[in-house]
XYZ file of C-alpha atoms in Angstrom:
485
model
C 58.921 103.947 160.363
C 56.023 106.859 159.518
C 52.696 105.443 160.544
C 50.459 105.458 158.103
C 48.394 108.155 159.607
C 51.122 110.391 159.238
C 51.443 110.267 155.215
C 48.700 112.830 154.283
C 49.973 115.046 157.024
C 53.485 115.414 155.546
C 52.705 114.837 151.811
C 49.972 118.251 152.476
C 53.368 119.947 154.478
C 55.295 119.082 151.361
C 52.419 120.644 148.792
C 52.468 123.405 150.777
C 56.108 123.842 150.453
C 55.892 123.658 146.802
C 53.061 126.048 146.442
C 54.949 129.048 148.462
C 58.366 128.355 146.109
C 59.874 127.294 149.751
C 63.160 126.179 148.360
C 64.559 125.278 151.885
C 61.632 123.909 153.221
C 60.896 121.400 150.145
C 64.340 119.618 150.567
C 63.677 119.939 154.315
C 60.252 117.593 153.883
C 61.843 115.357 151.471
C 65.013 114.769 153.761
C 62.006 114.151 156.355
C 60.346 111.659 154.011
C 63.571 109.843 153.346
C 64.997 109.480 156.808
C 61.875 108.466 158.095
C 61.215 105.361 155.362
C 57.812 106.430 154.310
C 56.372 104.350 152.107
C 55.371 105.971 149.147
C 55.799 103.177 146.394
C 55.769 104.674 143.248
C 55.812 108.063 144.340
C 59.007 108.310 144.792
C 59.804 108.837 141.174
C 57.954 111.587 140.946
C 59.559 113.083 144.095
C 62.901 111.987 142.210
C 62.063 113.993 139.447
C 60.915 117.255 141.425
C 64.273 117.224 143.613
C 66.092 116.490 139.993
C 65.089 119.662 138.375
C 65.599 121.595 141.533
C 69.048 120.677 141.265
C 69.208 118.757 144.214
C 70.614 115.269 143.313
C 71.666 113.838 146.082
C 67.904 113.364 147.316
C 66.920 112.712 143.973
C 69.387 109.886 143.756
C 67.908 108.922 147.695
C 64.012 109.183 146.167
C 65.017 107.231 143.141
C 66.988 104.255 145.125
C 63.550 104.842 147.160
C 61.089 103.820 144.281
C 63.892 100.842 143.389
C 63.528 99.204 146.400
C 59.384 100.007 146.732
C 59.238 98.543 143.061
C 61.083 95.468 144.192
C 64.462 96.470 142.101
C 63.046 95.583 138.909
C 64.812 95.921 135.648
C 62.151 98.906 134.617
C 62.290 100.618 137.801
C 66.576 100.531 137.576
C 65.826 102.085 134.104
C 64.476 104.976 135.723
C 68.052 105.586 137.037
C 69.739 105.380 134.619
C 67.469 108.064 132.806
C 68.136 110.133 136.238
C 72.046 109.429 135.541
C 71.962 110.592 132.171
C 70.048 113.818 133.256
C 72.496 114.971 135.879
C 75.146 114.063 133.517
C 76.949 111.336 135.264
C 77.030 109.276 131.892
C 79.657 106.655 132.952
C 77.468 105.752 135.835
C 74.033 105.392 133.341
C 76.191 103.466 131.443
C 77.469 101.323 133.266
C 74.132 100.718 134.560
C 72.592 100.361 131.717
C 74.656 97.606 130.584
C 73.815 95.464 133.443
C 70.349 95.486 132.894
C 68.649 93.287 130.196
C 68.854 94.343 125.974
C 65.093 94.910 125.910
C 65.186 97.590 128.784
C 63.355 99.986 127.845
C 63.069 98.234 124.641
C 65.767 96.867 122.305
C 66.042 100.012 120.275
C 65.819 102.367 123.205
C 68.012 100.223 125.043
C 71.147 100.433 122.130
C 70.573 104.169 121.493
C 70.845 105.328 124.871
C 73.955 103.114 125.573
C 75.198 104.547 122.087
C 74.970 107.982 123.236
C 76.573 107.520 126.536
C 79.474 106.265 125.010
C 79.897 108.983 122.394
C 79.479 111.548 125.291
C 82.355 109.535 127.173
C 84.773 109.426 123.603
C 84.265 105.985 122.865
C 83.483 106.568 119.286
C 83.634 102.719 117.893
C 81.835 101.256 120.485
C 78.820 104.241 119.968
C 79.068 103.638 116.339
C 78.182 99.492 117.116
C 75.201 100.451 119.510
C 73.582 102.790 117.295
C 73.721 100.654 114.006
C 72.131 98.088 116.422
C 69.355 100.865 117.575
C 68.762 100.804 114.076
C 68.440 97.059 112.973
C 65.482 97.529 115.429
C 63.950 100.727 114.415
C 65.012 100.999 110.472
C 65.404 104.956 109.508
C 64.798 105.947 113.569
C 65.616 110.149 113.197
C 67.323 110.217 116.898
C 69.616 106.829 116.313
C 70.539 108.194 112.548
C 71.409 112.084 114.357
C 73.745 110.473 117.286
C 75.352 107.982 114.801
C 75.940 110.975 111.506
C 77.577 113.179 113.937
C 80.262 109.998 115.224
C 81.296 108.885 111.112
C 82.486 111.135 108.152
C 80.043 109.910 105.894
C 81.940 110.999 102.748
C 82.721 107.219 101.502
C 81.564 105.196 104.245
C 78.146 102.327 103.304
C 76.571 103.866 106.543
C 75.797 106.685 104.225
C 73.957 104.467 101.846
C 71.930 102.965 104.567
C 71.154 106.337 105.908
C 69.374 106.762 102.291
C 67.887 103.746 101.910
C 66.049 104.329 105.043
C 63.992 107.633 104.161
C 60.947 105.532 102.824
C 60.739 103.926 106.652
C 61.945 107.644 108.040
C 59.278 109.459 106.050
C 56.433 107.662 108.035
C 58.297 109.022 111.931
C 56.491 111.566 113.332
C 57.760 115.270 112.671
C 60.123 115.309 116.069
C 61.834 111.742 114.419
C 61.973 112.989 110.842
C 63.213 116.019 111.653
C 66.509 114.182 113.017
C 66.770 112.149 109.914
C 66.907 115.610 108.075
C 69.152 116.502 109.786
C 71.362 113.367 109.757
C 70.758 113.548 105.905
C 72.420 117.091 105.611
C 75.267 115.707 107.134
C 75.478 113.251 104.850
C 75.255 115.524 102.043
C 77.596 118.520 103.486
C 80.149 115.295 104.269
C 79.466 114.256 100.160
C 80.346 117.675 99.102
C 76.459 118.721 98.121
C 75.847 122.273 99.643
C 72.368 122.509 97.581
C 71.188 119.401 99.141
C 72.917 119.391 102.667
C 70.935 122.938 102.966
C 67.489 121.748 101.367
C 68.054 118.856 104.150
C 68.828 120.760 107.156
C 66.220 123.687 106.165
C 63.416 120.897 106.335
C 64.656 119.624 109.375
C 64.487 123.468 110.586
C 60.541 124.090 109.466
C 60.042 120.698 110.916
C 60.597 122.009 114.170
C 60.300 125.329 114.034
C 56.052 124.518 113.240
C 56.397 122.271 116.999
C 58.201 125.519 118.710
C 57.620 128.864 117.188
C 59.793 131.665 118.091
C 58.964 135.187 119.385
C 61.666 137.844 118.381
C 59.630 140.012 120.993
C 59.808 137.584 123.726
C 63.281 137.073 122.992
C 64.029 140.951 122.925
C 62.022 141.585 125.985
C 64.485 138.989 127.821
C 67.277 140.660 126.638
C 66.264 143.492 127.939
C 65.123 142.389 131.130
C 68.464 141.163 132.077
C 70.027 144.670 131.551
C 67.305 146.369 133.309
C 68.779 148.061 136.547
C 72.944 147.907 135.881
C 73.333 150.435 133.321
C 74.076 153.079 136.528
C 77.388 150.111 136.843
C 76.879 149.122 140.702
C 76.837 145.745 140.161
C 77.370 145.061 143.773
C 74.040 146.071 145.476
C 75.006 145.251 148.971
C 76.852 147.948 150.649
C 79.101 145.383 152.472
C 82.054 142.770 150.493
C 80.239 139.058 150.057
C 81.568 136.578 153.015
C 82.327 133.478 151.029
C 84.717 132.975 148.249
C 82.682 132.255 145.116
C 85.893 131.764 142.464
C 85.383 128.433 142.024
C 83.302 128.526 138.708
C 84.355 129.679 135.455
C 81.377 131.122 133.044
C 82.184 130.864 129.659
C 79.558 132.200 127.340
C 78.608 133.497 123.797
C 76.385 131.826 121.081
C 76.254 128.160 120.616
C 78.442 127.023 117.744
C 80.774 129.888 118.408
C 83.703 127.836 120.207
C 82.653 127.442 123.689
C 83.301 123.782 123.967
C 86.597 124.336 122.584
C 87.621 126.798 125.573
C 86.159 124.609 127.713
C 88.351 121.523 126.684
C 91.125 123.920 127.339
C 90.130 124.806 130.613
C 89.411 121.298 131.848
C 92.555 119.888 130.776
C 93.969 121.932 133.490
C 94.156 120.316 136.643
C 92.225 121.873 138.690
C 89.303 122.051 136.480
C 86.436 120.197 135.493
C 84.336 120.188 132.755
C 80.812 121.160 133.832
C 78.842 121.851 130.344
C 75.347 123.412 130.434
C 74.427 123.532 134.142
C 71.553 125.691 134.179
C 72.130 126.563 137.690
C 71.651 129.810 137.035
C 68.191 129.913 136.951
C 67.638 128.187 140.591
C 69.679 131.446 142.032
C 67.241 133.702 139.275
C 64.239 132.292 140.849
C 65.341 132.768 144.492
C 66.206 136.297 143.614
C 62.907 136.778 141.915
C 64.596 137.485 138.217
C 67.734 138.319 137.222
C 67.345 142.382 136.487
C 69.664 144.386 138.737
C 66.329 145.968 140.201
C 65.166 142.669 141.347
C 68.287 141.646 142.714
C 67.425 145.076 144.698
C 64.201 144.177 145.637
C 65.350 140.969 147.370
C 67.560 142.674 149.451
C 65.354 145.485 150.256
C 63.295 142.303 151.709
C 66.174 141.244 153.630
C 67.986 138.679 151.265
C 71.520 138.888 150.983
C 73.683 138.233 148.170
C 76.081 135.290 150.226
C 72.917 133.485 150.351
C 72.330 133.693 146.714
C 75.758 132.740 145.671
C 75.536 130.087 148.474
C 72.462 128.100 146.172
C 74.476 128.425 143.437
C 77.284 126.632 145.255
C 75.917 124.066 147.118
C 73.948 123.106 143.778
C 77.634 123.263 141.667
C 78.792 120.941 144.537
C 75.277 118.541 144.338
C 76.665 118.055 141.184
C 80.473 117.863 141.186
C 81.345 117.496 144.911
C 83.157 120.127 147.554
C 86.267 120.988 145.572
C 87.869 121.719 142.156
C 87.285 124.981 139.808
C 84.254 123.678 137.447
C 83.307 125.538 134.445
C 79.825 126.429 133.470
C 78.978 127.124 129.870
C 75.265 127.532 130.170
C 73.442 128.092 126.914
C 72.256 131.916 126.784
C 74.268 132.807 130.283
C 74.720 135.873 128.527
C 71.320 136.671 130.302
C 72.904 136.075 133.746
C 75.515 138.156 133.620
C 74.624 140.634 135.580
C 73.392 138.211 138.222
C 76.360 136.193 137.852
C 79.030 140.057 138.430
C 76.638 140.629 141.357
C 76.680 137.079 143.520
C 79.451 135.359 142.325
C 82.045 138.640 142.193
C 85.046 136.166 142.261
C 84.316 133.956 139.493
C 85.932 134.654 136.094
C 83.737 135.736 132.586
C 84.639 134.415 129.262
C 82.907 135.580 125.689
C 83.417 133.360 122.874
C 82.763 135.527 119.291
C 82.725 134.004 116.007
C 82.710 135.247 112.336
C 79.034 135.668 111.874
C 77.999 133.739 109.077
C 80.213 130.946 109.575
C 78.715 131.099 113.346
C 75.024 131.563 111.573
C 75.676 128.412 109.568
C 76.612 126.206 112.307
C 73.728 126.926 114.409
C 71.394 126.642 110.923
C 72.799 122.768 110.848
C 72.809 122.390 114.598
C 70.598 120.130 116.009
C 70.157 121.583 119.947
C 69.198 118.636 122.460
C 67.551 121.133 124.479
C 66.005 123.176 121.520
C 66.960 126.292 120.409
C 63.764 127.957 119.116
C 65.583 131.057 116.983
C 68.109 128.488 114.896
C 65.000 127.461 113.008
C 65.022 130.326 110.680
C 67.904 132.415 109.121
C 65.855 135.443 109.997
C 65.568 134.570 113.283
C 69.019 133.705 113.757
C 70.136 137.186 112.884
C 67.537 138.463 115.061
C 68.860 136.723 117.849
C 72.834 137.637 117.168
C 71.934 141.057 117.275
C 70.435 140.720 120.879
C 73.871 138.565 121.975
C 76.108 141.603 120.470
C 73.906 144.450 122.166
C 74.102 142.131 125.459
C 77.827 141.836 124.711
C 78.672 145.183 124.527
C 76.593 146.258 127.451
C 78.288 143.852 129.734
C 81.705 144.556 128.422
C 81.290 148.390 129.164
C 80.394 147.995 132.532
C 82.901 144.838 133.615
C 85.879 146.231 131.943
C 88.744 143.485 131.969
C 86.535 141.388 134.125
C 84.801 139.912 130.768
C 87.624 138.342 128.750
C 86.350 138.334 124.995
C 87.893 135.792 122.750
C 87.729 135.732 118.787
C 87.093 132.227 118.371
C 89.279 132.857 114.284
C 92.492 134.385 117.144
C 92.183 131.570 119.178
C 92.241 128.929 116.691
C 95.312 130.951 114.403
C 97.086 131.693 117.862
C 96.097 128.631 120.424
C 99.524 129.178 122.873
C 99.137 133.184 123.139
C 95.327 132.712 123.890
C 95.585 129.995 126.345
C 98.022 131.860 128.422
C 95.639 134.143 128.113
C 93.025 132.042 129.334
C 94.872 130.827 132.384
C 95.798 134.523 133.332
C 91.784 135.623 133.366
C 90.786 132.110 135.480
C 93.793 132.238 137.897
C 95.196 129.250 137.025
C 98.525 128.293 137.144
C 100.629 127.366 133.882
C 99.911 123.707 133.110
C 101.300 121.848 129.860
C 98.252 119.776 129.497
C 96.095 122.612 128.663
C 98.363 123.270 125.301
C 97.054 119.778 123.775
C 93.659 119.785 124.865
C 92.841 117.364 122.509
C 94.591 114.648 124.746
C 91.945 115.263 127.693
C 89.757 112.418 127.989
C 86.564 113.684 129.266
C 82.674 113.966 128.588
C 81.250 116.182 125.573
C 77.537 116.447 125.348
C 77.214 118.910 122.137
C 77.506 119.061 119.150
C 81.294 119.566 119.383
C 82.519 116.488 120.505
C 84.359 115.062 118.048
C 85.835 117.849 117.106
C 87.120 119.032 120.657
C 89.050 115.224 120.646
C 91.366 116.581 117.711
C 94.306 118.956 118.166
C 92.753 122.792 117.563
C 92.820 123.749 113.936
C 91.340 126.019 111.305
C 89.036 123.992 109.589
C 85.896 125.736 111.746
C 87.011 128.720 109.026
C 85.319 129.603 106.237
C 82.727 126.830 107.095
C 80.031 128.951 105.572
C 81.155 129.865 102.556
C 80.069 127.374 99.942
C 76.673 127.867 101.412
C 76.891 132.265 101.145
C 74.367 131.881 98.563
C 71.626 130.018 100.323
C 72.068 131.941 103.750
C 70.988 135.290 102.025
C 68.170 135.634 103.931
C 70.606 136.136 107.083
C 73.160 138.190 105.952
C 69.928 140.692 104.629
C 69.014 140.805 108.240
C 72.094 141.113 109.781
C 73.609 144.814 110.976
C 77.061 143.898 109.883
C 79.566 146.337 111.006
């Protein structure tokens, strides 16, 4: 046990860590503070969190057991795991969790939504559909409860529809983050009802809603864009001089906008057996931040300092396997990877690239109705939107020029007319054996945590076609903006 005379010592050696950026040295102290018992009662959590967001989640799962035990294993402080467990994506364990603690943790609303969610993430469709009406016997016209639970029913004919609209008196009085999740449930509703005028006056004012919390910069987003390209154009991708000294094929990237059938390639690959799901990891940005950006010149500048590139593709694996343990290919669709790329070619050479392109209204559309958990600042505006797709087809382009067949591009409208050709396709690029499951992806049972779970349950089909079309007249404002070929 850590006299207490010792605390300020190693909480100052810890600051210090997290001052110089000191990945290694961080999780070195925290390991430290662990093995040694200290007791720092409710700091832990916030310890928890910092090793969380580093990606490190085995000693955020020690630091959270830590403040458990410190907070006497209260129902509120097991909460806080199951929050921690939802984060990191293990939703059968925050489940499960959740259910054994009592109906009013954190509250009987909160409590019914989150275990509503988890079980929509895990497939379990009926039971999600129970937890959420109950979220909302609780909190009448609650935007979040109303968003998880329009997206699980076809609201075409079904009375949840009816109580969805006699609930906007209550959901007019939410706060703009709430109501703007009722809009959007709403425009369900009315797209589901056959209404395109009023499914797009719905989601369009659950668009401004946001879009007034989180303004988007085209310039910022341009700049980015061309930040990642910075330093590659000359093609050596592979800054080192010498071949990398670990095998980095185990992930799969599969990129491309949201909404453009990503989830759906994804289903495909994890119904193989040697692949799991692994959704948006953000990973990526740990190795960025190591590297000190993700520009080839930067990548140059940290090893003209004496970094090498196994030790960059080394963080991204031991924070893959933090996640999803020592073995099995994993796939990583990061949102906006397609600003990694050349980070990705450079310290993971092994690991397979996949595009996703869709038609680009019908892809315009779906990100227009979207609503992004994580927030997606340039699908508030149809401007914007076409703003951004340019970028991702410049960025697309670039990257295929200089990785050749490395990059597999798939047309989501081939994939979905031609599932059996692509697939074999699919399995060719990734190096994975033929496998009959991945032919009726639809019969994987696994996690989804966008906006295309349901759909990924059913057997692949056309109907993401043409989804724009009774709507051409409202998205004007894109298609003006839009370099179509």
């Amino acid at each position: 046990m850590t006299t207490p005379t010792a605390l300020p010592a190693i909480l100052e050696h810890l600051k210090a860590a997290l001052d110089r950026r000191d990945r290694a040295e961080t999780t070195h102290v925290v390991t430290r503070m662990l093995d040694q018992n200290m007791r720092l009662g409710s700091h832990w959590k916030a310890i928890s969190q910092l090793m969380q967001v580093s990606g490190e989640l085995t000693l955020a799962l020690r630091a959270i057991d830590a403040f458990i035990a410190a907070a006497g294993n209260t129902p509120m402080a097991r909460y806080s795991k199951v929050v921690l467990l939802t984060q990191a994506h293990r939703l059968q364990e925050a489940h499960d969790l959740l259910a054994q603690l009592p109906r009013d943790v954190p509250d009987p609303g909160g409590h019914a939504y989150v275990l509503g969610n988890t079980a929509m993430t895990l497939g379990r469709v009926d039971e999600a559909r129970a937890h959420l009406l109950e979220a909302l016997r609780h909190r009448p016209g609650w935007g979040p409860a109303w968003l998880s639970l329009a997206s699980a029913v076809n609201l075409a004919d079904s009375p949840i529809g009816d109580q969805l609209l006699a609930e906007a008196g209550v959901a007019e009085r939410q706060g703009a983050g709430d109501l703007a999740r009722y809009c959007y449930a709403l425009g369900k509703l009315h797209a589901d009802r056959g209404d395109p005028a009023a499914a797009f006056a719905a989601f369009a004012r659950g668009a401004a809603l946001l879009k007034a919390a989180s303004p988007y910069s085209r310039q910022a987003d341009a700049a980015n864009a061309a930040a990642a390209m910075e330093g590659f154009a000359d093609g050596r991708l592979d800054r080192s001089g010498t071949p990398m000294a670990i095998d980095t094929s185990r992930p799969i990237f599969v990129t491309g906008l949201p909404r453009s059938g990503t989830t759906l390639v994804e289903q495909i690959l994890a119904s193989h057996s040697a692949v799991q799901d692994g959704g948006e990891l953000n990973i990526l940005q740990h190795v960025a931040v190591a590297a000190g950006g993700n520009s080839g010149s930067a990548i140059g500048r940290y090893l003209a300092n004496g970094g090498t590139l196994d030790s960059l593709g080394s963080l991204y694996l031991h924070l893959l396997s933090e996640r999803f343990g020592p073995s099995g290919r994993i796939v990583d669709k990061t949102i906006d990877a397609s600003r990694f790329v050349g980070l990705i070619a450079t310290v993971l050479p092994d690991a397979p690239l996949v595009w996703m392109r869709r038609d680009p209204l019908d892809n315009a559309w779906s990100c227009f109705r979207t609503f992004f958990i994580h927030g997606v600042g340039w699908s508030f505006d149809l401007a914007d939107i076409a703003h951004h797709f340019a970028l991702e087809d410049q960025l697309m382009h670039f990257w295929k020029s200089l990785l050749g067949d490395r990059l597999l591009v798939v047309p989501y409208g081939a994939l979905v007319e031609a599932p059996a050709e692509w697939t074999a396709r699919l399995l060719e690029h990734c190096g994975l054996d033929e496998e009959q499951g991945v032919y009726a992806p639809h019969l994987t049972q696994r996690r989804v945590a966008t906006a295309s779970a349901l759909q990924v349950r059913r057997p692949i089909n056309r109907d993401g076609l043409g989804v724009a079309e009774p709507y051409r007249s409202f998205l004007q404002p894109f298609t003006a903006a839009y370099p179509f070929a």
